Every structure is written in C-alpha cells, then in structure tokens.
Amino acid sequence: MRDLIRCPSVTPVEGGALSYLQTRLEALGFEITRKVFSADGTPDVENLYARWGTQSPNLCFAGHTDVVPTGNETDWTAGPFAGDVREGILFGRGAVDMKGGIACYLAAVESLFDAGWTPRGSLSFLITGDEEGPAINGTKAILDWLVGQGEAFSACVVGEPTNPDTIGDAIKIGRRGSVSGVLTVNGTQGHAAYPHQADNPVRGLVQLTGALMDTPFDTGTDNFQPTNLEVTSLDVGNAAFNIIPAQATARFNVRFNDTWTADTIKQEIERRLAAAASTTTLRDTSKGPVAFDVAYTDRPSHVFLTRDDVLISSISQAVAAETGTMPELSTGGGTSDARFMKDVCPVVEFGLVGQTMHQIDERVPLSDLTKLTAIYRRFIEGYFEAGS
C-alpha cells in the first residue's frame, strides 16, 4: 500500500502505479494488457486489464490509480506521496480514493492464492488512470476495446470509498443520473445610470435559476433520493460597477432518480425555463420574455440500479461476517466508473470510509485496511461458492 501511495499518479499521469500493480499481478499468474487511449482535446491515458483464468464467471475488480492534485504540499503534515504511517494511520494522496481499495483487493487475492485457493472461474482487475479526469480515455475506452475483443464480465466490484463513517456502513447498488448544463441569459449592455436604455440579464438569470431550484422535481422513489438541481456558479464577466452586462450565465447540475431519464429531465428543465421566461416578474414587461439559451455537457450519466442477488448477497454477507452489521444498500452520492461497468455486467461499489478523500492529509487507519482486505477475501470466496 505504501509503495502504491508513493507513485505520484496525479491524473492523468501513470506515475509508476500501473507498473507496480502489473509486477504484483504477474507474480500471481495474471495475464496483463496495458492500453493507451487518446481523444481530441483530452490527455492520453494508460489503462491496465489483468485476468487470471479463462472460464466463466469472470469476477472483475475495477478502480483507478489516478489521484486528484495535492493542493499546496506545504499544507500537508507529511509529503502527499511519502506514504508516512503515524500512530497507526497511513497518510497520502489516494489513501482513501482509491489506492487503498485497490491495495486491499490485491492483498485479498494474494492471501487466497497463498493459501492454495483457486477460483472456479476467472478473476480480473480493470484499473484506469482517468477516473479523476475527463473519464474519456479510461474505463469507458478500455471496456469498449475489451468487449470488442470478445471479453465478457459476469460481475464487478468498484472499490470506491462508499462508507460514510465506518467500514461496512454501505454498499452502493446504483447511482442517480447526472446532467450538467449552462444557462445563458441575453440582455442589452448599457450604463448603470440609464437602465431604460439597457436590458439587465442578471434579473432574468435570477428569475430563471429560481424556477429551476424552487419547486421539487419529485419526492424520491423506493430506491432513490429525491431529484435535486443545484446552481453551481453565476457569472457575467463584468469587472465594472457602472456597466449593465450584455450576458449572464449560470452553471447547474441535476442528480435525478429513476422517475426520469436524461432526456425527460432535460425536457422538464426546459419547460421550467420557458415558463419562467414568459413570467417577467423581475423585468420591465415591455421588454418581453427573458431571452435565454441552455446547453448541456456532452455525456450525461444515466441512473441505474443493480439487482443481481448473488453479487449483492455475497458482498453483504461478507461485510456482516467481518463487522457484525448488515450494510445499507445505498444509491446516494456522486458518479463513479460504475456508470460504465453497469453496461457490461452487474456492478456494486464497496471500499473504504470516504471522509478524507480529496482533502489535505488524506489518510486511512491501518485497521480499516486490514478489515477491508478481510471483507474482500471473504466476498471473493463466497461469490464463487454461490455461483457454483
């Protein structure tokens, strides 16, 4: 684990992390594939796929070795890539998100093989260097390539930090969908002292963003939280105090449940905007409706829910056996590479406690690493026993 932390793999740099994993996995008899993918306007990304065995089922572990930037390194109490251990706690960028999860799963597989165990099928690792970046040349790209080569997957565990407080709190069995967009309101530039000669787009932007956020989209469903839209920035690009701007923009993100699809949530957003634009409560009515445009990011994340009983039961029972508590089956939180894995096989997410991810002094207790390794080991054994 410390060796993996010491690889400075800030996205999209490989930093030696994939090479380290390749060495460890080859020693266990895994066949290794390293692939670099490219796309216009995005950095090249290296990915690793390792498989032991040729038979079905193929149980895959997916994760990422890339980490977010460290921030000001002088703010860390130890170097972010030093891998220091103090009072039973390991410090370093990626300790939680998510080199810790990768190290624990690898340690679980190593301990099983050392004990003479062999799977009744195949084990595989799919590790990317692009999860914290654009996520274009990473998991999605190598999955498409692997499927094109005839590779098949039976189930997948993504080792993201899923637990809010303690190991065993929650297993992610699905995720809400996500759509992001930019709302632009157009006005007429003018002098702030002569507002009748201008049309201030800020008034319209306030009116329209209020319409997006004020009324709930739904009350939630049996498996998902209520849909929620947040405006994340407002901007007019205006440094002067006495100029009414010609244009104002707002960025927004909506996390939606299975009441909606990406298309229908966009339709509802546009319905709300059109209705608010024609109700000129904040503007001079003689100026007519608010003039606006809305543009969405290219790739929405789609809502999904895993219903594979063998996969969910195997990992739930492993957690309960090692912690004494049955985990919650959750669909909360943000997106992950599970959104790509769900297109090829049933997928769940389970890893460490996420309280310090992306923070200065990201850290994990060594006891949590030990516990997660034991859970993964028990899960792997249980999955193949249940499948047989």
JSON list of N, CA, C and O in Angstrom, two decimals, residues 159-216:
[
{"chain": "A", "resi": 159, "resn": "GLY", "atom": "N", "xyz": [-14.02, -0.38, -6.23]},
{"chain": "A", "resi": 159, "resn": "GLY", "atom": "CA", "xyz": [-13.52, -0.18, -4.87]},
{"chain": "A", "resi": 159, "resn": "GLY", "atom": "C", "xyz": [-13.51, 1.26, -4.40]},
{"chain": "A", "resi": 159, "resn": "GLY", "atom": "O", "xyz": [-12.61, 1.66, -3.64]},
{"chain": "A", "resi": 160, "resn": "GLU", "atom": "N", "xyz": [-14.49, 2.06, -4.81]},
{"chain": "A", "resi": 160, "resn": "GLU", "atom": "CA", "xyz": [-14.58, 3.44, -4.35]},
{"chain": "A", "resi": 160, "resn": "GLU", "atom": "C", "xyz": [-14.88, 3.51, -2.86]},
{"chain": "A", "resi": 160, "resn": "GLU", "atom": "O", "xyz": [-15.49, 2.58, -2.30]},
{"chain": "A", "resi": 161, "resn": "PRO", "atom": "N", "xyz": [-14.49, 4.61, -2.19]},
{"chain": "A", "resi": 161, "resn": "PRO", "atom": "CA", "xyz": [-14.82, 4.76, -0.76]},
{"chain": "A", "resi": 161, "resn": "PRO", "atom": "C", "xyz": [-16.31, 5.04, -0.57]},
{"chain": "A", "resi": 161, "resn": "PRO", "atom": "O", "xyz": [-16.78, 6.16, -0.75]},
{"chain": "A", "resi": 162, "resn": "THR", "atom": "N", "xyz": [-17.05, 4.01, -0.19]},
{"chain": "A", "resi": 162, "resn": "THR", "atom": "CA", "xyz": [-18.51, 4.10, -0.13]},
{"chain": "A", "resi": 162, "resn": "THR", "atom": "C", "xyz": [-19.05, 4.33, 1.27]},
{"chain": "A", "resi": 162, "resn": "THR", "atom": "O", "xyz": [-20.23, 4.67, 1.43]},
{"chain": "A", "resi": 163, "resn": "ASN", "atom": "N", "xyz": [-18.22, 4.13, 2.28]},
{"chain": "A", "resi": 163, "resn": "ASN", "atom": "CA", "xyz": [-18.73, 4.15, 3.66]},
{"chain": "A", "resi": 163, "resn": "ASN", "atom": "C", "xyz": [-18.66, 5.55, 4.26]},
{"chain": "A", "resi": 163, "resn": "ASN", "atom": "O", "xyz": [-17.60, 6.18, 4.24]},
{"chain": "A", "resi": 164, "resn": "PRO", "atom": "N", "xyz": [-19.77, 6.05, 4.83]},
{"chain": "A", "resi": 164, "resn": "PRO", "atom": "CA", "xyz": [-19.76, 7.40, 5.39]},
{"chain": "A", "resi": 164, "resn": "PRO", "atom": "C", "xyz": [-19.01, 7.52, 6.70]},
{"chain": "A", "resi": 164, "resn": "PRO", "atom": "O", "xyz": [-18.36, 8.54, 6.96]},
{"chain": "A", "resi": 165, "resn": "ASP", "atom": "N", "xyz": [-19.08, 6.52, 7.57]},
{"chain": "A", "resi": 165, "resn": "ASP", "atom": "CA", "xyz": [-18.50, 6.65, 8.91]},
{"chain": "A", "resi": 165, "resn": "ASP", "atom": "C", "xyz": [-17.57, 5.50, 9.28]},
{"chain": "A", "resi": 165, "resn": "ASP", "atom": "O", "xyz": [-16.47, 5.73, 9.78]},
{"chain": "A", "resi": 166, "resn": "THR", "atom": "N", "xyz": [-18.00, 4.27, 9.05]},
{"chain": "A", "resi": 166, "resn": "THR", "atom": "CA", "xyz": [-17.19, 3.11, 9.42]},
{"chain": "A", "resi": 166, "resn": "THR", "atom": "C", "xyz": [-17.26, 2.06, 8.31]},
{"chain": "A", "resi": 166, "resn": "THR", "atom": "O", "xyz": [-18.22, 2.03, 7.53]},
{"chain": "A", "resi": 167, "resn": "ILE", "atom": "N", "xyz": [-16.24, 1.20, 8.28]},
{"chain": "A", "resi": 167, "resn": "ILE", "atom": "CA", "xyz": [-16.23, 0.12, 7.29]},
{"chain": "A", "resi": 167, "resn": "ILE", "atom": "C", "xyz": [-17.45, -0.76, 7.50]},
{"chain": "A", "resi": 167, "resn": "ILE", "atom": "O", "xyz": [-17.71, -1.25, 8.60]},
{"chain": "A", "resi": 168, "resn": "GLY", "atom": "N", "xyz": [-18.22, -0.96, 6.42]},
{"chain": "A", "resi": 168, "resn": "GLY", "atom": "CA", "xyz": [-19.40, -1.80, 6.48]},
{"chain": "A", "resi": 168, "resn": "GLY", "atom": "C", "xyz": [-20.70, -1.04, 6.56]},
{"chain": "A", "resi": 168, "resn": "GLY", "atom": "O", "xyz": [-21.77, -1.65, 6.61]},
{"chain": "A", "resi": 169, "resn": "ASP", "atom": "N", "xyz": [-20.64, 0.29, 6.55]},
{"chain": "A", "resi": 169, "resn": "ASP", "atom": "CA", "xyz": [-21.88, 1.08, 6.61]},
{"chain": "A", "resi": 169, "resn": "ASP", "atom": "C", "xyz": [-22.76, 0.87, 5.39]},
{"chain": "A", "resi": 169, "resn": "ASP", "atom": "O", "xyz": [-23.98, 0.74, 5.52]},
{"chain": "A", "resi": 170, "resn": "ALA", "atom": "N", "xyz": [-22.17, 0.89, 4.20]},
{"chain": "A", "resi": 170, "resn": "ALA", "atom": "CA", "xyz": [-23.00, 0.94, 3.00]},
{"chain": "A", "resi": 170, "resn": "ALA", "atom": "C", "xyz": [-22.32, 0.30, 1.80]},
{"chain": "A", "resi": 170, "resn": "ALA", "atom": "O", "xyz": [-21.10, 0.38, 1.64]},
{"chain": "A", "resi": 171, "resn": "ILE", "atom": "N", "xyz": [-23.14, -0.34, 0.99]},
{"chain": "A", "resi": 171, "resn": "ILE", "atom": "CA", "xyz": [-22.76, -0.82, -0.33]},
{"chain": "A", "resi": 171, "resn": "ILE", "atom": "C", "xyz": [-23.58, -0.04, -1.34]},
{"chain": "A", "resi": 171, "resn": "ILE", "atom": "O", "xyz": [-24.80, 0.09, -1.20]},
{"chain": "A", "resi": 172, "resn": "LYS", "atom": "N", "xyz": [-22.93, 0.48, -2.35]},
{"chain": "A", "resi": 172, "resn": "LYS", "atom": "CA", "xyz": [-23.64, 1.18, -3.42]},
{"chain": "A", "resi": 172, "resn": "LYS", "atom": "C", "xyz": [-24.13, 0.16, -4.44]},
{"chain": "A", "resi": 172, "resn": "LYS", "atom": "O", "xyz": [-23.34, -0.57, -5.03]},
{"chain": "A", "resi": 173, "resn": "ILE", "atom": "N", "xyz": [-25.44, 0.12, -4.64]},
{"chain": "A", "resi": 173, "resn": "ILE", "atom": "CA", "xyz": [-26.02, -0.81, -5.62]},
{"chain": "A", "resi": 173, "resn": "ILE", "atom": "C", "xyz": [-26.62, -0.06, -6.80]},
{"chain": "A", "resi": 173, "resn": "ILE", "atom": "O", "xyz": [-27.32, -0.66, -7.62]},
{"chain": "A", "resi": 174, "resn": "GLY", "atom": "N", "xyz": [-26.35, 1.21, -6.90]},
{"chain": "A", "resi": 174, "resn": "GLY", "atom": "CA", "xyz": [-26.85, 2.01, -8.02]},
{"chain": "A", "resi": 174, "resn": "GLY", "atom": "C", "xyz": [-26.44, 3.45, -7.81]},
{"chain": "A", "resi": 174, "resn": "GLY", "atom": "O", "xyz": [-25.90, 3.82, -6.77]},
{"chain": "A", "resi": 175, "resn": "ARG", "atom": "N", "xyz": [-26.72, 4.25, -8.78]},
{"chain": "A", "resi": 175, "resn": "ARG", "atom": "CA", "xyz": [-26.40, 5.67, -8.69]},
{"chain": "A", "resi": 175, "resn": "ARG", "atom": "C", "xyz": [-27.49, 6.47, -9.41]},
{"chain": "A", "resi": 175, "resn": "ARG", "atom": "O", "xyz": [-28.08, 6.02, -10.39]},
{"chain": "A", "resi": 176, "resn": "ARG", "atom": "N", "xyz": [-27.74, 7.66, -8.89]},
{"chain": "A", "resi": 176, "resn": "ARG", "atom": "CA", "xyz": [-28.60, 8.58, -9.60]},
{"chain": "A", "resi": 176, "resn": "ARG", "atom": "C", "xyz": [-27.92, 9.02, -10.90]},
{"chain": "A", "resi": 176, "resn": "ARG", "atom": "O", "xyz": [-26.71, 8.96, -11.04]},
{"chain": "A", "resi": 177, "resn": "GLY", "atom": "N", "xyz": [-28.73, 9.46, -11.84]},
{"chain": "A", "resi": 177, "resn": "GLY", "atom": "CA", "xyz": [-28.19, 10.03, -13.05]},
{"chain": "A", "resi": 177, "resn": "GLY", "atom": "C", "xyz": [-27.73, 11.45, -12.81]},
{"chain": "A", "resi": 177, "resn": "GLY", "atom": "O", "xyz": [-28.06, 12.08, -11.80]},
{"chain": "A", "resi": 178, "resn": "SER", "atom": "N", "xyz": [-26.95, 11.98, -13.75]},
{"chain": "A", "resi": 178, "resn": "SER", "atom": "CA", "xyz": [-26.42, 13.33, -13.61]},
{"chain": "A", "resi": 178, "resn": "SER", "atom": "C", "xyz": [-26.42, 14.03, -14.97]},
{"chain": "A", "resi": 178, "resn": "SER", "atom": "O", "xyz": [-25.98, 13.46, -15.96]},
{"chain": "A", "resi": 179, "resn": "VAL", "atom": "N", "xyz": [-26.94, 15.25, -14.98]},
{"chain": "A", "resi": 179, "resn": "VAL", "atom": "CA", "xyz": [-26.91, 16.10, -16.17]},
{"chain": "A", "resi": 179, "resn": "VAL", "atom": "C", "xyz": [-26.39, 17.47, -15.74]},
{"chain": "A", "resi": 179, "resn": "VAL", "atom": "O", "xyz": [-26.85, 18.03, -14.74]},
{"chain": "A", "resi": 180, "resn": "SER", "atom": "N", "xyz": [-25.44, 18.00, -16.49]},
{"chain": "A", "resi": 180, "resn": "SER", "atom": "CA", "xyz": [-24.91, 19.34, -16.23]},
{"chain": "A", "resi": 180, "resn": "SER", "atom": "C", "xyz": [-25.17, 20.23, -17.44]},
{"chain": "A", "resi": 180, "resn": "SER", "atom": "O", "xyz": [-25.22, 19.76, -18.58]},
{"chain": "A", "resi": 181, "resn": "GLY", "atom": "N", "xyz": [-25.35, 21.52, -17.16]},
{"chain": "A", "resi": 181, "resn": "GLY", "atom": "CA", "xyz": [-25.62, 22.43, -18.26]},
{"chain": "A", "resi": 181, "resn": "GLY", "atom": "C", "xyz": [-25.23, 23.86, -17.93]},
{"chain": "A", "resi": 181, "resn": "GLY", "atom": "O", "xyz": [-24.89, 24.19, -16.79]},
{"chain": "A", "resi": 182, "resn": "VAL", "atom": "N", "xyz": [-25.29, 24.69, -18.96]},
{"chain": "A", "resi": 182, "resn": "VAL", "atom": "CA", "xyz": [-25.01, 26.12, -18.82]},
{"chain": "A", "resi": 182, "resn": "VAL", "atom": "C", "xyz": [-26.21, 26.89, -19.35]},
{"chain": "A", "resi": 182, "resn": "VAL", "atom": "O", "xyz": [-26.62, 26.70, -20.50]},
{"chain": "A", "resi": 183, "resn": "LEU", "atom": "N", "xyz": [-26.76, 27.73, -18.50]},
{"chain": "A", "resi": 183, "resn": "LEU", "atom": "CA", "xyz": [-27.88, 28.59, -18.86]},
{"chain": "A", "resi": 183, "resn": "LEU", "atom": "C", "xyz": [-27.33, 29.98, -19.17]},
{"chain": "A", "resi": 183, "resn": "LEU", "atom": "O", "xyz": [-26.60, 30.56, -18.36]},
{"chain": "A", "resi": 184, "resn": "THR", "atom": "N", "xyz": [-27.65, 30.50, -20.33]},
{"chain": "A", "resi": 184, "resn": "THR", "atom": "CA", "xyz": [-27.20, 31.83, -20.74]},
{"chain": "A", "resi": 184, "resn": "THR", "atom": "C", "xyz": [-28.41, 32.73, -20.96]},
{"chain": "A", "resi": 184, "resn": "THR", "atom": "O", "xyz": [-29.34, 32.37, -21.71]},
{"chain": "A", "resi": 185, "resn": "VAL", "atom": "N", "xyz": [-28.42, 33.87, -20.30]},
{"chain": "A", "resi": 185, "resn": "VAL", "atom": "CA", "xyz": [-29.48, 34.88, -20.48]},
{"chain": "A", "resi": 185, "resn": "VAL", "atom": "C", "xyz": [-28.88, 36.07, -21.21]},
{"chain": "A", "resi": 185, "resn": "VAL", "atom": "O", "xyz": [-27.83, 36.60, -20.81]},
{"chain": "A", "resi": 186, "resn": "ASN", "atom": "N", "xyz": [-29.52, 36.48, -22.28]},
{"chain": "A", "resi": 186, "resn": "ASN", "atom": "CA", "xyz": [-29.03, 37.59, -23.11]},
{"chain": "A", "resi": 186, "resn": "ASN", "atom": "C", "xyz": [-29.82, 38.86, -22.82]},
{"chain": "A", "resi": 186, "resn": "ASN", "atom": "O", "xyz": [-31.04, 38.83, -22.69]},
{"chain": "A", "resi": 187, "resn": "GLY", "atom": "N", "xyz": [-29.09, 39.96, -22.71]},
{"chain": "A", "resi": 187, "resn": "GLY", "atom": "CA", "xyz": [-29.71, 41.26, -22.48]},
{"chain": "A", "resi": 187, "resn": "GLY", "atom": "C", "xyz": [-29.11, 42.30, -23.40]},
{"chain": "A", "resi": 187, "resn": "GLY", "atom": "O", "xyz": [-28.59, 41.98, -24.47]},
{"chain": "A", "resi": 188, "resn": "THR", "atom": "N", "xyz": [-29.18, 43.54, -22.96]},
{"chain": "A", "resi": 188, "resn": "THR", "atom": "CA", "xyz": [-28.59, 44.64, -23.72]},
{"chain": "A", "resi": 188, "resn": "THR", "atom": "C", "xyz": [-27.69, 45.44, -22.81]},
{"chain": "A", "resi": 188, "resn": "THR", "atom": "O", "xyz": [-28.11, 45.89, -21.74]},
{"chain": "A", "resi": 189, "resn": "GLN", "atom": "N", "xyz": [-26.42, 45.57, -23.20]},
{"chain": "A", "resi": 189, "resn": "GLN", "atom": "CA", "xyz": [-25.46, 46.30, -22.38]},
{"chain": "A", "resi": 189, "resn": "GLN", "atom": "C", "xyz": [-25.83, 47.78, -22.33]},
{"chain": "A", "resi": 189, "resn": "GLN", "atom": "O", "xyz": [-26.39, 48.34, -23.28]},
{"chain": "A", "resi": 190, "resn": "GLY", "atom": "N", "xyz": [-25.49, 48.40, -21.20]},
{"chain": "A", "resi": 190, "resn": "GLY", "atom": "CA", "xyz": [-25.76, 49.82, -21.07]},
{"chain": "A", "resi": 190, "resn": "GLY", "atom": "C", "xyz": [-25.16, 50.41, -19.81]},
{"chain": "A", "resi": 190, "resn": "GLY", "atom": "O", "xyz": [-24.53, 49.71, -19.01]},
{"chain": "A", "resi": 191, "resn": "HIS", "atom": "N", "xyz": [-25.37, 51.71, -19.62]},
{"chain": "A", "resi": 191, "resn": "HIS", "atom": "CA", "xyz": [-24.86, 52.42, -18.45]},
{"chain": "A", "resi": 191, "resn": "HIS", "atom": "C", "xyz": [-25.79, 52.16, -17.26]},
{"chain": "A", "resi": 191, "resn": "HIS", "atom": "O", "xyz": [-27.02, 52.21, -17.39]},
{"chain": "A", "resi": 192, "resn": "ALA", "atom": "N", "xyz": [-25.18, 51.91, -16.10]},
{"chain": "A", "resi": 192, "resn": "ALA", "atom": "CA", "xyz": [-25.99, 51.60, -14.93]},
{"chain": "A", "resi": 192, "resn": "ALA", "atom": "C", "xyz": [-26.88, 52.77, -14.51]},
{"chain": "A", "resi": 192, "resn": "ALA", "atom": "O", "xyz": [-27.91, 52.57, -13.87]},
{"chain": "A", "resi": 193, "resn": "ALA", "atom": "N", "xyz": [-26.50, 54.00, -14.90]},
{"chain": "A", "resi": 193, "resn": "ALA", "atom": "CA", "xyz": [-27.30, 55.17, -14.55]},
{"chain": "A", "resi": 193, "resn": "ALA", "atom": "C", "xyz": [-28.49, 55.37, -15.50]},
{"chain": "A", "resi": 193, "resn": "ALA", "atom": "O", "xyz": [-29.36, 56.20, -15.23]},
{"chain": "A", "resi": 194, "resn": "TYR", "atom": "N", "xyz": [-28.50, 54.62, -16.61]},
{"chain": "A", "resi": 194, "resn": "TYR", "atom": "CA", "xyz": [-29.57, 54.76, -17.60]},
{"chain": "A", "resi": 194, "resn": "TYR", "atom": "C", "xyz": [-30.16, 53.38, -17.92]},
{"chain": "A", "resi": 194, "resn": "TYR", "atom": "O", "xyz": [-30.06, 52.88, -19.04]},
{"chain": "A", "resi": 195, "resn": "PRO", "atom": "N", "xyz": [-30.78, 52.76, -16.92]},
{"chain": "A", "resi": 195, "resn": "PRO", "atom": "CA", "xyz": [-31.26, 51.38, -17.11]},
{"chain": "A", "resi": 195, "resn": "PRO", "atom": "C", "xyz": [-32.34, 51.25, -18.18]},
{"chain": "A", "resi": 195, "resn": "PRO", "atom": "O", "xyz": [-32.51, 50.17, -18.75]},
{"chain": "A", "resi": 196, "resn": "HIS", "atom": "N", "xyz": [-33.07, 52.34, -18.48]},
{"chain": "A", "resi": 196, "resn": "HIS", "atom": "CA", "xyz": [-34.11, 52.26, -19.51]},
{"chain": "A", "resi": 196, "resn": "HIS", "atom": "C", "xyz": [-33.53, 52.06, -20.90]},
{"chain": "A", "resi": 196, "resn": "HIS", "atom": "O", "xyz": [-34.25, 51.65, -21.82]},
{"chain": "A", "resi": 197, "resn": "GLN", "atom": "N", "xyz": [-32.22, 52.32, -21.04]},
{"chain": "A", "resi": 197, "resn": "GLN", "atom": "CA", "xyz": [-31.57, 52.13, -22.34]},
{"chain": "A", "resi": 197, "resn": "GLN", "atom": "C", "xyz": [-30.89, 50.75, -22.45]},
{"chain": "A", "resi": 197, "resn": "GLN", "atom": "O", "xyz": [-30.24, 50.47, -23.45]},
{"chain": "A", "resi": 198, "resn": "ALA", "atom": "N", "xyz": [-31.05, 49.93, -21.44]},
{"chain": "A", "resi": 198, "resn": "ALA", "atom": "CA", "xyz": [-30.41, 48.61, -21.41]},
{"chain": "A", "resi": 198, "resn": "ALA", "atom": "C", "xyz": [-31.44, 47.56, -20.99]},
{"chain": "A", "resi": 198, "resn": "ALA", "atom": "O", "xyz": [-32.60, 47.87, -20.71]},
{"chain": "A", "resi": 199, "resn": "ASP", "atom": "N", "xyz": [-31.01, 46.34, -21.00]},
{"chain": "A", "resi": 199, "resn": "ASP", "atom": "CA", "xyz": [-31.83, 45.22, -20.51]},
{"chain": "A", "resi": 199, "resn": "ASP", "atom": "C", "xyz": [-30.91, 44.31, -19.71]},
{"chain": "A", "resi": 199, "resn": "ASP", "atom": "O", "xyz": [-30.06, 43.61, -20.27]},
{"chain": "A", "resi": 200, "resn": "ASN", "atom": "N", "xyz": [-31.04, 44.38, -18.38]},
{"chain": "A", "resi": 200, "resn": "ASN", "atom": "CA", "xyz": [-30.10, 43.70, -17.49]},
{"chain": "A", "resi": 200, "resn": "ASN", "atom": "C", "xyz": [-30.38, 42.19, -17.46]},
{"chain": "A", "resi": 200, "resn": "ASN", "atom": "O", "xyz": [-31.43, 41.75, -16.96]},
{"chain": "A", "resi": 201, "resn": "PRO", "atom": "N", "xyz": [-29.47, 41.36, -17.97]},
{"chain": "A", "resi": 201, "resn": "PRO", "atom": "CA", "xyz": [-29.71, 39.91, -17.99]},
{"chain": "A", "resi": 201, "resn": "PRO", "atom": "C", "xyz": [-29.65, 39.27, -16.61]},
{"chain": "A", "resi": 201, "resn": "PRO", "atom": "O", "xyz": [-30.12, 38.14, -16.43]},
{"chain": "A", "resi": 202, "resn": "VAL", "atom": "N", "xyz": [-29.05, 39.96, -15.64]},
{"chain": "A", "resi": 202, "resn": "VAL", "atom": "CA", "xyz": [-28.97, 39.40, -14.29]},
{"chain": "A", "resi": 202, "resn": "VAL", "atom": "C", "xyz": [-30.36, 39.20, -13.71]},
{"chain": "A", "resi": 202, "resn": "VAL", "atom": "O", "xyz": [-30.63, 38.21, -13.02]},
{"chain": "A", "resi": 203, "resn": "ARG", "atom": "N", "xyz": [-31.25, 40.14, -13.97]},
{"chain": "A", "resi": 203, "resn": "ARG", "atom": "CA", "xyz": [-32.63, 39.99, -13.47]},
{"chain": "A", "resi": 203, "resn": "ARG", "atom": "C", "xyz": [-33.26, 38.71, -14.03]},
{"chain": "A", "resi": 203, "resn": "ARG", "atom": "O", "xyz": [-33.88, 37.92, -13.30]},
{"chain": "A", "resi": 204, "resn": "GLY", "atom": "N", "xyz": [-33.09, 38.50, -15.32]},
{"chain": "A", "resi": 204, "resn": "GLY", "atom": "CA", "xyz": [-33.63, 37.29, -15.93]},
{"chain": "A", "resi": 204, "resn": "GLY", "atom": "C", "xyz": [-32.97, 36.03, -15.42]},
{"chain": "A", "resi": 204, "resn": "GLY", "atom": "O", "xyz": [-33.63, 35.00, -15.22]},
{"chain": "A", "resi": 205, "resn": "LEU", "atom": "N", "xyz": [-31.66, 36.08, -15.20]},
{"chain": "A", "resi": 205, "resn": "LEU", "atom": "CA", "xyz": [-30.94, 34.91, -14.71]},
{"chain": "A", "resi": 205, "resn": "LEU", "atom": "C", "xyz": [-31.42, 34.52, -13.31]},
{"chain": "A", "resi": 205, "resn": "LEU", "atom": "O", "xyz": [-31.63, 33.34, -13.02]},
{"chain": "A", "resi": 206, "resn": "VAL", "atom": "N", "xyz": [-31.62, 35.50, -12.45]},
{"chain": "A", "resi": 206, "resn": "VAL", "atom": "CA", "xyz": [-32.13, 35.23, -11.11]},
{"chain": "A", "resi": 206, "resn": "VAL", "atom": "C", "xyz": [-33.51, 34.59, -11.20]},
{"chain": "A", "resi": 206, "resn": "VAL", "atom": "O", "xyz": [-33.83, 33.62, -10.49]},
{"chain": "A", "resi": 207, "resn": "GLN", "atom": "N", "xyz": [-34.33, 35.12, -12.09]},
{"chain": "A", "resi": 207, "resn": "GLN", "atom": "CA", "xyz": [-35.68, 34.60, -12.27]},
{"chain": "A", "resi": 207, "resn": "GLN", "atom": "C", "xyz": [-35.67, 33.15, -12.75]},
{"chain": "A", "resi": 207, "resn": "GLN", "atom": "O", "xyz": [-36.40, 32.29, -12.22]},
{"chain": "A", "resi": 208, "resn": "LEU", "atom": "N", "xyz": [-34.82, 32.86, -13.72]},
{"chain": "A", "resi": 208, "resn": "LEU", "atom": "CA", "xyz": [-34.81, 31.52, -14.29]},
{"chain": "A", "resi": 208, "resn": "LEU", "atom": "C", "xyz": [-34.15, 30.50, -13.37]},
{"chain": "A", "resi": 208, "resn": "LEU", "atom": "O", "xyz": [-34.63, 29.36, -13.26]},
{"chain": "A", "resi": 209, "resn": "THR", "atom": "N", "xyz": [-33.06, 30.86, -12.71]},
{"chain": "A", "resi": 209, "resn": "THR", "atom": "CA", "xyz": [-32.43, 29.91, -11.79]},
{"chain": "A", "resi": 209, "resn": "THR", "atom": "C", "xyz": [-33.33, 29.62, -10.60]},
{"chain": "A", "resi": 209, "resn": "THR", "atom": "O", "xyz": [-33.36, 28.49, -10.10]},
{"chain": "A", "resi": 210, "resn": "GLY", "atom": "N", "xyz": [-34.08, 30.61, -10.17]},
{"chain": "A", "resi": 210, "resn": "GLY", "atom": "CA", "xyz": [-35.05, 30.37, -9.11]},
{"chain": "A", "resi": 210, "resn": "GLY", "atom": "C", "xyz": [-36.09, 29.34, -9.52]},
{"chain": "A", "resi": 210, "resn": "GLY", "atom": "O", "xyz": [-36.47, 28.46, -8.74]},
{"chain": "A", "resi": 211, "resn": "ALA", "atom": "N", "xyz": [-36.54, 29.44, -10.77]},
{"chain": "A", "resi": 211, "resn": "ALA", "atom": "CA", "xyz": [-37.54, 28.49, -11.26]},
{"chain": "A", "resi": 211, "resn": "ALA", "atom": "C", "xyz": [-36.97, 27.07, -11.32]},
{"chain": "A", "resi": 211, "resn": "ALA", "atom": "O", "xyz": [-37.71, 26.09, -11.11]},
{"chain": "A", "resi": 212, "resn": "LEU", "atom": "N", "xyz": [-35.68, 26.94, -11.59]},
{"chain": "A", "resi": 212, "resn": "LEU", "atom": "CA", "xyz": [-35.07, 25.61, -11.63]},
{"chain": "A", "resi": 212, "resn": "LEU", "atom": "C", "xyz": [-34.98, 24.98, -10.25]},
{"chain": "A", "resi": 212, "resn": "LEU", "atom": "O", "xyz": [-35.10, 23.76, -10.10]},
{"chain": "A", "resi": 213, "resn": "MET", "atom": "N", "xyz": [-34.75, 25.79, -9.23]},
{"chain": "A", "resi": 213, "resn": "MET", "atom": "CA", "xyz": [-34.47, 25.24, -7.90]},
{"chain": "A", "resi": 213, "resn": "MET", "atom": "C", "xyz": [-35.66, 25.25, -6.94]},
{"chain": "A", "resi": 213, "resn": "MET", "atom": "O", "xyz": [-35.68, 24.48, -5.99]},
{"chain": "A", "resi": 214, "resn": "ASP", "atom": "N", "xyz": [-36.66, 26.12, -7.16]},
{"chain": "A", "resi": 214, "resn": "ASP", "atom": "CA", "xyz": [-37.68, 26.35, -6.14]},
{"chain": "A", "resi": 214, "resn": "ASP", "atom": "C", "xyz": [-38.61, 25.16, -5.94]},
{"chain": "A", "resi": 214, "resn": "ASP", "atom": "O", "xyz": [-38.91, 24.78, -4.81]},
{"chain": "A", "resi": 215, "resn": "THR", "atom": "N", "xyz": [-39.11, 24.56, -7.00]},
{"chain": "A", "resi": 215, "resn": "THR", "atom": "CA", "xyz": [-40.12, 23.51, -6.90]},
{"chain": "A", "resi": 215, "resn": "THR", "atom": "C", "xyz": [-39.46, 22.14, -6.97]},
{"chain": "A", "resi": 215, "resn": "THR", "atom": "O", "xyz": [-38.71, 21.86, -7.92]},
{"chain": "A", "resi": 216, "resn": "PRO", "atom": "N", "xyz": [-39.72, 21.24, -6.01]},
{"chain": "A", "resi": 216, "resn": "PRO", "atom": "CA", "xyz": [-39.13, 19.90, -6.07]},
{"chain": "A", "resi": 216, "resn": "PRO", "atom": "C", "xyz": [-39.50, 19.18, -7.36]},
{"chain": "A", "resi": 216, "resn": "PRO", "atom": "O", "xyz": [-40.62, 19.30, -7.86]}
]
